[in-house]
PDB file of C-alpha atoms and ligand atoms in Angstrom:
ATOM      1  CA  UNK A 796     -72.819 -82.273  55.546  1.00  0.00           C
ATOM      2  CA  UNK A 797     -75.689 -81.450  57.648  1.00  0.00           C
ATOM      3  CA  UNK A 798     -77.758 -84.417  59.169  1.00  0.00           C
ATOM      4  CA  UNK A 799     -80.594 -85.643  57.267  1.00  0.00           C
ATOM      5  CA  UNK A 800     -84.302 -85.178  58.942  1.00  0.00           C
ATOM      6  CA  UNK A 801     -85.661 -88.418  59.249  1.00  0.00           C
ATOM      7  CA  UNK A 802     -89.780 -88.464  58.664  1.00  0.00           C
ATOM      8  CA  UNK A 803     -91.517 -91.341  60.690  1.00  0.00           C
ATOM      9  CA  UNK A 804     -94.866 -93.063  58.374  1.00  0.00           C
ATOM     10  CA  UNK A 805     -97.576 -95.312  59.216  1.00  0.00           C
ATOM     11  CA  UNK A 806    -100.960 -96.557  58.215  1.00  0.00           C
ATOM     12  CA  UNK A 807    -103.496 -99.135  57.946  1.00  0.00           C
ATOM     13  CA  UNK A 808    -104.489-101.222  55.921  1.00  0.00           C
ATOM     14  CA  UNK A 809    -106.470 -98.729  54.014  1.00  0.00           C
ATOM     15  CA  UNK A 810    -103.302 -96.247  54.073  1.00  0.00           C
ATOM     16  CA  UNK A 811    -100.511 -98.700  52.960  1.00  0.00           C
ATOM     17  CA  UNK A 812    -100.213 -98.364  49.349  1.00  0.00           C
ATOM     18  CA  UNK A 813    -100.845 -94.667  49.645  1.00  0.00           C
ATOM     19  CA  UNK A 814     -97.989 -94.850  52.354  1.00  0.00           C
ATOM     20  CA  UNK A 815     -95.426 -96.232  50.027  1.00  0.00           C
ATOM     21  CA  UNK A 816     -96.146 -93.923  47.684  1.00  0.00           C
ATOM     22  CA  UNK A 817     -94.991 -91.050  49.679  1.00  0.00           C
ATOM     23  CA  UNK A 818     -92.046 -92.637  51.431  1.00  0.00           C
ATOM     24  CA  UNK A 819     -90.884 -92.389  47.802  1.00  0.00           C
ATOM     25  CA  UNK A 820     -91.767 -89.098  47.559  1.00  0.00           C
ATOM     26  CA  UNK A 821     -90.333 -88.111  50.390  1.00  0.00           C
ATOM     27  CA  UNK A 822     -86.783 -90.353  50.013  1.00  0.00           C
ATOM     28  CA  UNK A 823     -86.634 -88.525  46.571  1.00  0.00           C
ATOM     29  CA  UNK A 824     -86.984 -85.111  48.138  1.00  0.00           C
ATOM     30  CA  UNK A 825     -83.693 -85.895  50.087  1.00  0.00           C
ATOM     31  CA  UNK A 826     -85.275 -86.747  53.378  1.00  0.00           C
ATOM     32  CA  UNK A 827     -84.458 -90.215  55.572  1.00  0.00           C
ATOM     33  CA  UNK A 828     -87.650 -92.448  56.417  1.00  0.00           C
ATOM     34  CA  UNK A 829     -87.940 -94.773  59.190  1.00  0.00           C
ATOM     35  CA  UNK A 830     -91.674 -97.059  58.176  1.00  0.00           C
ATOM     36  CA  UNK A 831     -94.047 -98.143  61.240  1.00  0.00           C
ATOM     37  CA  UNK A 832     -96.192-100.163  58.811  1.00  0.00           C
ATOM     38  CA  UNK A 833     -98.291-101.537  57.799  1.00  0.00           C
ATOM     39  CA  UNK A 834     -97.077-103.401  54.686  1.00  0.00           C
ATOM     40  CA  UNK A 835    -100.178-105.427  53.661  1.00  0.00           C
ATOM     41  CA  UNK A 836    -103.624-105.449  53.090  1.00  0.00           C
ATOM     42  CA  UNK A 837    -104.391-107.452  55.675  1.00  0.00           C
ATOM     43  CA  UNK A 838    -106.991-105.673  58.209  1.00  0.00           C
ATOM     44  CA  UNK A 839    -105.291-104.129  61.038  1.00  0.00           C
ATOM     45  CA  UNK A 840    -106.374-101.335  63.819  1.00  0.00           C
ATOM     46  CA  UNK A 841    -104.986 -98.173  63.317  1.00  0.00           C
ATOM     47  CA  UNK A 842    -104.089 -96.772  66.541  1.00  0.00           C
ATOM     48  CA  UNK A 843    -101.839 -99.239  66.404  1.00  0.00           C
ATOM     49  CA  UNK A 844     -99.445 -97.700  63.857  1.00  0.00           C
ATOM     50  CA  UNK A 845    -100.413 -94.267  65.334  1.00  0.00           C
ATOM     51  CA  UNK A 846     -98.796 -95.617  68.321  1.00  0.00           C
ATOM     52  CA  UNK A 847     -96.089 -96.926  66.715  1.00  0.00           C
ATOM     53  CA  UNK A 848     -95.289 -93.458  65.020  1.00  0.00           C
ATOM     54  CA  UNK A 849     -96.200 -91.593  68.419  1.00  0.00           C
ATOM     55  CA  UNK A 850     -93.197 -93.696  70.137  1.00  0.00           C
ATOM     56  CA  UNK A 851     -90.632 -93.532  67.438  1.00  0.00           C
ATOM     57  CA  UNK A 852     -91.141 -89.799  67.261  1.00  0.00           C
ATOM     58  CA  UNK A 853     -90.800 -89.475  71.640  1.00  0.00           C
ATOM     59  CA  UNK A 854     -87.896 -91.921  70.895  1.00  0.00           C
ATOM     60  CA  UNK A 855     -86.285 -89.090  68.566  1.00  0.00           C
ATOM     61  CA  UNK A 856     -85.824 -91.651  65.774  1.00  0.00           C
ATOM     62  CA  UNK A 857     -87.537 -89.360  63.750  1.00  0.00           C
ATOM     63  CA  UNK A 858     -88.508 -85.852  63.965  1.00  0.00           C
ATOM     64  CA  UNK A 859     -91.773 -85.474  62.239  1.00  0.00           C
ATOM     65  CA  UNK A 860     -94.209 -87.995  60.641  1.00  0.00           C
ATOM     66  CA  UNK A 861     -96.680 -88.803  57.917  1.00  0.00           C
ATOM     67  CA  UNK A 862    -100.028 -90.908  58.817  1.00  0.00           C
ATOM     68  CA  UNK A 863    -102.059 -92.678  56.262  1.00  0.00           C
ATOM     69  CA  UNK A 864    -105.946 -93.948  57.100  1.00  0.00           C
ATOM     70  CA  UNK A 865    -108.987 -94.559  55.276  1.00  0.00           C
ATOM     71  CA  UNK A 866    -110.225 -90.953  56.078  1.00  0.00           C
ATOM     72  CA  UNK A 867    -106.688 -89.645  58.157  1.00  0.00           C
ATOM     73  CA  UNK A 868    -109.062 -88.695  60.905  1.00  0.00           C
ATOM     74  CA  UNK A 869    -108.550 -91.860  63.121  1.00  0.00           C
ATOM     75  CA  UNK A 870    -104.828 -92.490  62.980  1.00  0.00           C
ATOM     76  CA  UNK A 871    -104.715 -88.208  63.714  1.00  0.00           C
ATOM     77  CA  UNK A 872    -107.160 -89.291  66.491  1.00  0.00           C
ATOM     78  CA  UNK A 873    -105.508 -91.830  68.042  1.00  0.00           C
ATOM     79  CA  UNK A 874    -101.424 -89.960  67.619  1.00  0.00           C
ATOM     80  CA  UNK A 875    -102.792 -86.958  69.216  1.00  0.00           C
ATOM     81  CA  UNK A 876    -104.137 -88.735  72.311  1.00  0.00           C
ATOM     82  CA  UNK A 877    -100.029 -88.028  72.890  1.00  0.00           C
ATOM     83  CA  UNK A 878     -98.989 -84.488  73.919  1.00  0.00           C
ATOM     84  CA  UNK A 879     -96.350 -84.056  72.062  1.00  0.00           C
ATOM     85  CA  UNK A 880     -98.335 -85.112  68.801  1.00  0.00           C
ATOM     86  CA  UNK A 881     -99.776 -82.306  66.525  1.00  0.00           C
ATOM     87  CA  UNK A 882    -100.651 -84.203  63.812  1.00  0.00           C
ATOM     88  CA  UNK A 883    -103.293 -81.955  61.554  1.00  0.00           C
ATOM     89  CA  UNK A 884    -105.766 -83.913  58.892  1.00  0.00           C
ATOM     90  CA  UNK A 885    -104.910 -81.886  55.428  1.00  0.00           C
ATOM     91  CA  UNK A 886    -106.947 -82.213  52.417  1.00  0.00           C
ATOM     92  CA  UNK A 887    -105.179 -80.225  49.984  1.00  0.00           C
ATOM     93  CA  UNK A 888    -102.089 -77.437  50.067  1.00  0.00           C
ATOM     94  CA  UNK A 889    -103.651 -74.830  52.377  1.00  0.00           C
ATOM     95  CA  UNK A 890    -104.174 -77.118  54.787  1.00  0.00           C
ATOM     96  CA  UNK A 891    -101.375 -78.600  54.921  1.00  0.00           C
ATOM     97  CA  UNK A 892     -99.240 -74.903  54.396  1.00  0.00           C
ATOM     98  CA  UNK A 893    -101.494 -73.675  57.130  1.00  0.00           C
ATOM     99  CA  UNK A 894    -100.740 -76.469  59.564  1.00  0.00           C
ATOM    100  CA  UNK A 895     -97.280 -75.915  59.470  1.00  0.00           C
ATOM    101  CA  UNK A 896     -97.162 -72.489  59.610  1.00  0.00           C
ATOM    102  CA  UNK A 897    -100.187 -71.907  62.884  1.00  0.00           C
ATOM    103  CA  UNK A 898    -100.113 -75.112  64.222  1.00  0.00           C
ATOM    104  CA  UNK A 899     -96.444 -76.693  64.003  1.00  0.00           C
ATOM    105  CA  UNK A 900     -98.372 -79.509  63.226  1.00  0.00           C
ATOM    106  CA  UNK A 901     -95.065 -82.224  63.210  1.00  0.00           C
ATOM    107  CA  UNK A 902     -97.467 -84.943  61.866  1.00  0.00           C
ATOM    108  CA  UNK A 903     -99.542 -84.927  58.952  1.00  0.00           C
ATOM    109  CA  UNK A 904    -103.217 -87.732  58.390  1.00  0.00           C
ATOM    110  CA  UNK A 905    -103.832 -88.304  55.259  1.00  0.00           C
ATOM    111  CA  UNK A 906    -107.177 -90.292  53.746  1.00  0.00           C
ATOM    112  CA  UNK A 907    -105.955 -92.563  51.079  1.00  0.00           C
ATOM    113  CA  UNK A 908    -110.030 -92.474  50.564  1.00  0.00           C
ATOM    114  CA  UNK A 909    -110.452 -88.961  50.673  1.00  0.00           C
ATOM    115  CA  UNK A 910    -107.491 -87.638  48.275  1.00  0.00           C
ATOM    116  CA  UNK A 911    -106.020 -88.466  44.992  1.00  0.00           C
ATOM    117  CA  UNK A 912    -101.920 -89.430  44.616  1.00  0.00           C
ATOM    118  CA  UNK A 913    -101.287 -86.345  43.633  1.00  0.00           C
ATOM    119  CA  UNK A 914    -103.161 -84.393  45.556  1.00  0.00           C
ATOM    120  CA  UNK A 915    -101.482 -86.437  48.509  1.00  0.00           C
ATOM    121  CA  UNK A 916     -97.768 -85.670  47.201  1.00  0.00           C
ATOM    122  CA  UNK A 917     -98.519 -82.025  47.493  1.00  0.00           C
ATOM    123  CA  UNK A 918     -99.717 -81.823  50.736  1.00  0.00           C
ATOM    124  CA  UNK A 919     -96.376 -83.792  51.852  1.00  0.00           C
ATOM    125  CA  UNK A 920     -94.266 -81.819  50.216  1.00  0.00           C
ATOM    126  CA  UNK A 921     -96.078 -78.595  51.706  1.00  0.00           C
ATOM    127  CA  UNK A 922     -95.859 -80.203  55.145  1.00  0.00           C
ATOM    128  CA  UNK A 923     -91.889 -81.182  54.702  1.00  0.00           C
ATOM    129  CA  UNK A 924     -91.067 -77.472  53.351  1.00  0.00           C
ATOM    130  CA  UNK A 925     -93.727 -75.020  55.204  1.00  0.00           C
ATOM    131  CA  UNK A 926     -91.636 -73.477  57.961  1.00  0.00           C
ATOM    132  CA  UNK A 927     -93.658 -72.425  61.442  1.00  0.00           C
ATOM    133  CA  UNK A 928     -94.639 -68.604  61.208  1.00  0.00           C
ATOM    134  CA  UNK A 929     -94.035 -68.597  65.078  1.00  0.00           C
ATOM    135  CA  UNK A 930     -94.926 -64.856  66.266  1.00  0.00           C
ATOM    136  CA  UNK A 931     -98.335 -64.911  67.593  1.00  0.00           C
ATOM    137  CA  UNK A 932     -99.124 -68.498  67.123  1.00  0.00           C
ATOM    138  CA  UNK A 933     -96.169 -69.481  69.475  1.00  0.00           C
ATOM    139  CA  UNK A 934     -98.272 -69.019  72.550  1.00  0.00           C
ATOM    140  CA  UNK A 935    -101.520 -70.718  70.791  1.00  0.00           C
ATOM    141  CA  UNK A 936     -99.185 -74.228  69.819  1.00  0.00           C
ATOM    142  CA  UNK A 937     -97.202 -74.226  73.701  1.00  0.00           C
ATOM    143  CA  UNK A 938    -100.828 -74.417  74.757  1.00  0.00           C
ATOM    144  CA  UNK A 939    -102.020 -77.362  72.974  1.00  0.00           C
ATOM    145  CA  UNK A 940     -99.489 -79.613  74.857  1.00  0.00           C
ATOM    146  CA  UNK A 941    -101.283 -78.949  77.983  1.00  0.00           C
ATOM    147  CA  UNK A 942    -104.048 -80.470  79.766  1.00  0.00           C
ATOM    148  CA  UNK A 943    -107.383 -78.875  78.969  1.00  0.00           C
ATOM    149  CA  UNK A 944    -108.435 -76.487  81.685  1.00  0.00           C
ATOM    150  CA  UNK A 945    -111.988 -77.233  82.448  1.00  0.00           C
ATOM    151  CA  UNK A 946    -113.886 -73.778  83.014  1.00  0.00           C
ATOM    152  CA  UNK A 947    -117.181 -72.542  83.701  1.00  0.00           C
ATOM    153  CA  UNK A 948    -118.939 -70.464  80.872  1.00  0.00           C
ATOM    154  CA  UNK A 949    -120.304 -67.756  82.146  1.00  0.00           C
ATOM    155  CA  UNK A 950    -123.640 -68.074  80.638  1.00  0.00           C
ATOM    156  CA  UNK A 951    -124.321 -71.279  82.778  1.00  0.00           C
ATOM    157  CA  UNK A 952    -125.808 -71.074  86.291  1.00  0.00           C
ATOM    158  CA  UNK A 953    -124.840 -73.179  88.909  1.00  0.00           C
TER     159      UNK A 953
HETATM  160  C1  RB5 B1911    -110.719 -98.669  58.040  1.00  0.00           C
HETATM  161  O1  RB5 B1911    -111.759 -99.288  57.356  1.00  0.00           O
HETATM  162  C2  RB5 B1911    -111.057 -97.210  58.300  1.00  0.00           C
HETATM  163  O2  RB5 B1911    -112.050 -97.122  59.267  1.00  0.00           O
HETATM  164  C3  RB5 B1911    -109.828 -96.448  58.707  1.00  0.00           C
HETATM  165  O3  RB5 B1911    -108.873 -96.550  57.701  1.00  0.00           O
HETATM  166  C4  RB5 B1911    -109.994 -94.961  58.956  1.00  0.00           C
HETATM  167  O4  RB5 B1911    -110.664 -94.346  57.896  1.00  0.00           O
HETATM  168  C5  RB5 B1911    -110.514 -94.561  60.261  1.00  0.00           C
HETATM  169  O5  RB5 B1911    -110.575 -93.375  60.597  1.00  0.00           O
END
């Protein structure tokens, strides 16, 4: 039997419940979960749990991961401070279809503020079953692990 992918999650204390609703989604769609927190509503800082993600995925404990925020911008912020984090914010199914597909994205941010349950639950299961279209986007994705490039735009004089 193959191995099952394990799928890292963590939020704040804004994210939790929302959090524990997809680790059930995702346990019931056959996947393994390993759970960074939070567990409370206690108020906690979220790059915190980004951080805790961010090292169990480098630790390859698990291979992708699901973040949960107020808004899912500033646990994405914070988990893609690390290079080999893409973790996209997804609002509904294209996002999150697209994110796999261009980006590779191997982290999804959620807002448990911004969307619904449901709406949540499909964007998960889009993320966990959206392969990467490689092809042209291969060369875009090896990119964003690099350090940015500072240039000079042509338009500005020295
Ligand atoms: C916490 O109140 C909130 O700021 C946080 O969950 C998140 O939305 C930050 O981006």
């Amino acid at each position: 039997m193959a191995s099952q992918e394990t799928i890292a999650l963590a939020a704040d204390h804004a994210g939790f419940r929302l959090k524990n609703v997809l680790k059930d989604e995702i346990e019931g769609a056959g996947y393994a979960t390993l759970d960074c927190g939070t567990d409370g509503p206690e108020s906690v800082d979220y790059p915190d749990f980004a951080h805790a993600l961010v090292e169990a995925l480098a630790q390859g404990r698990a291979s992708r991961g699901v973040l949960v925020c107020g808004t899912g911008i500033g646990i994405a912020i914070a988990a893609n401070r690390a290079p080999h984090i893409r973790a996209a914010v997804c609002h509904d199914v294209t996002t999150a279809t697209l994110a796999r597909a261009h980006n590779d994205a191997n982290v999804i941010a959620l807002g448990a503020r911004i969307v619904g349950e449901e709406v949540a639950r499909d964007c998960v299961r889009a993320f966990l079953t959206t392969p990467f279209a490689g092809g042209r986007h291969e060369r875009r994705v090896a990119k964003l692990g690099q350090p940015a490039k500072p240039r000079k735009p042509a338009n500005v004089p020295v």
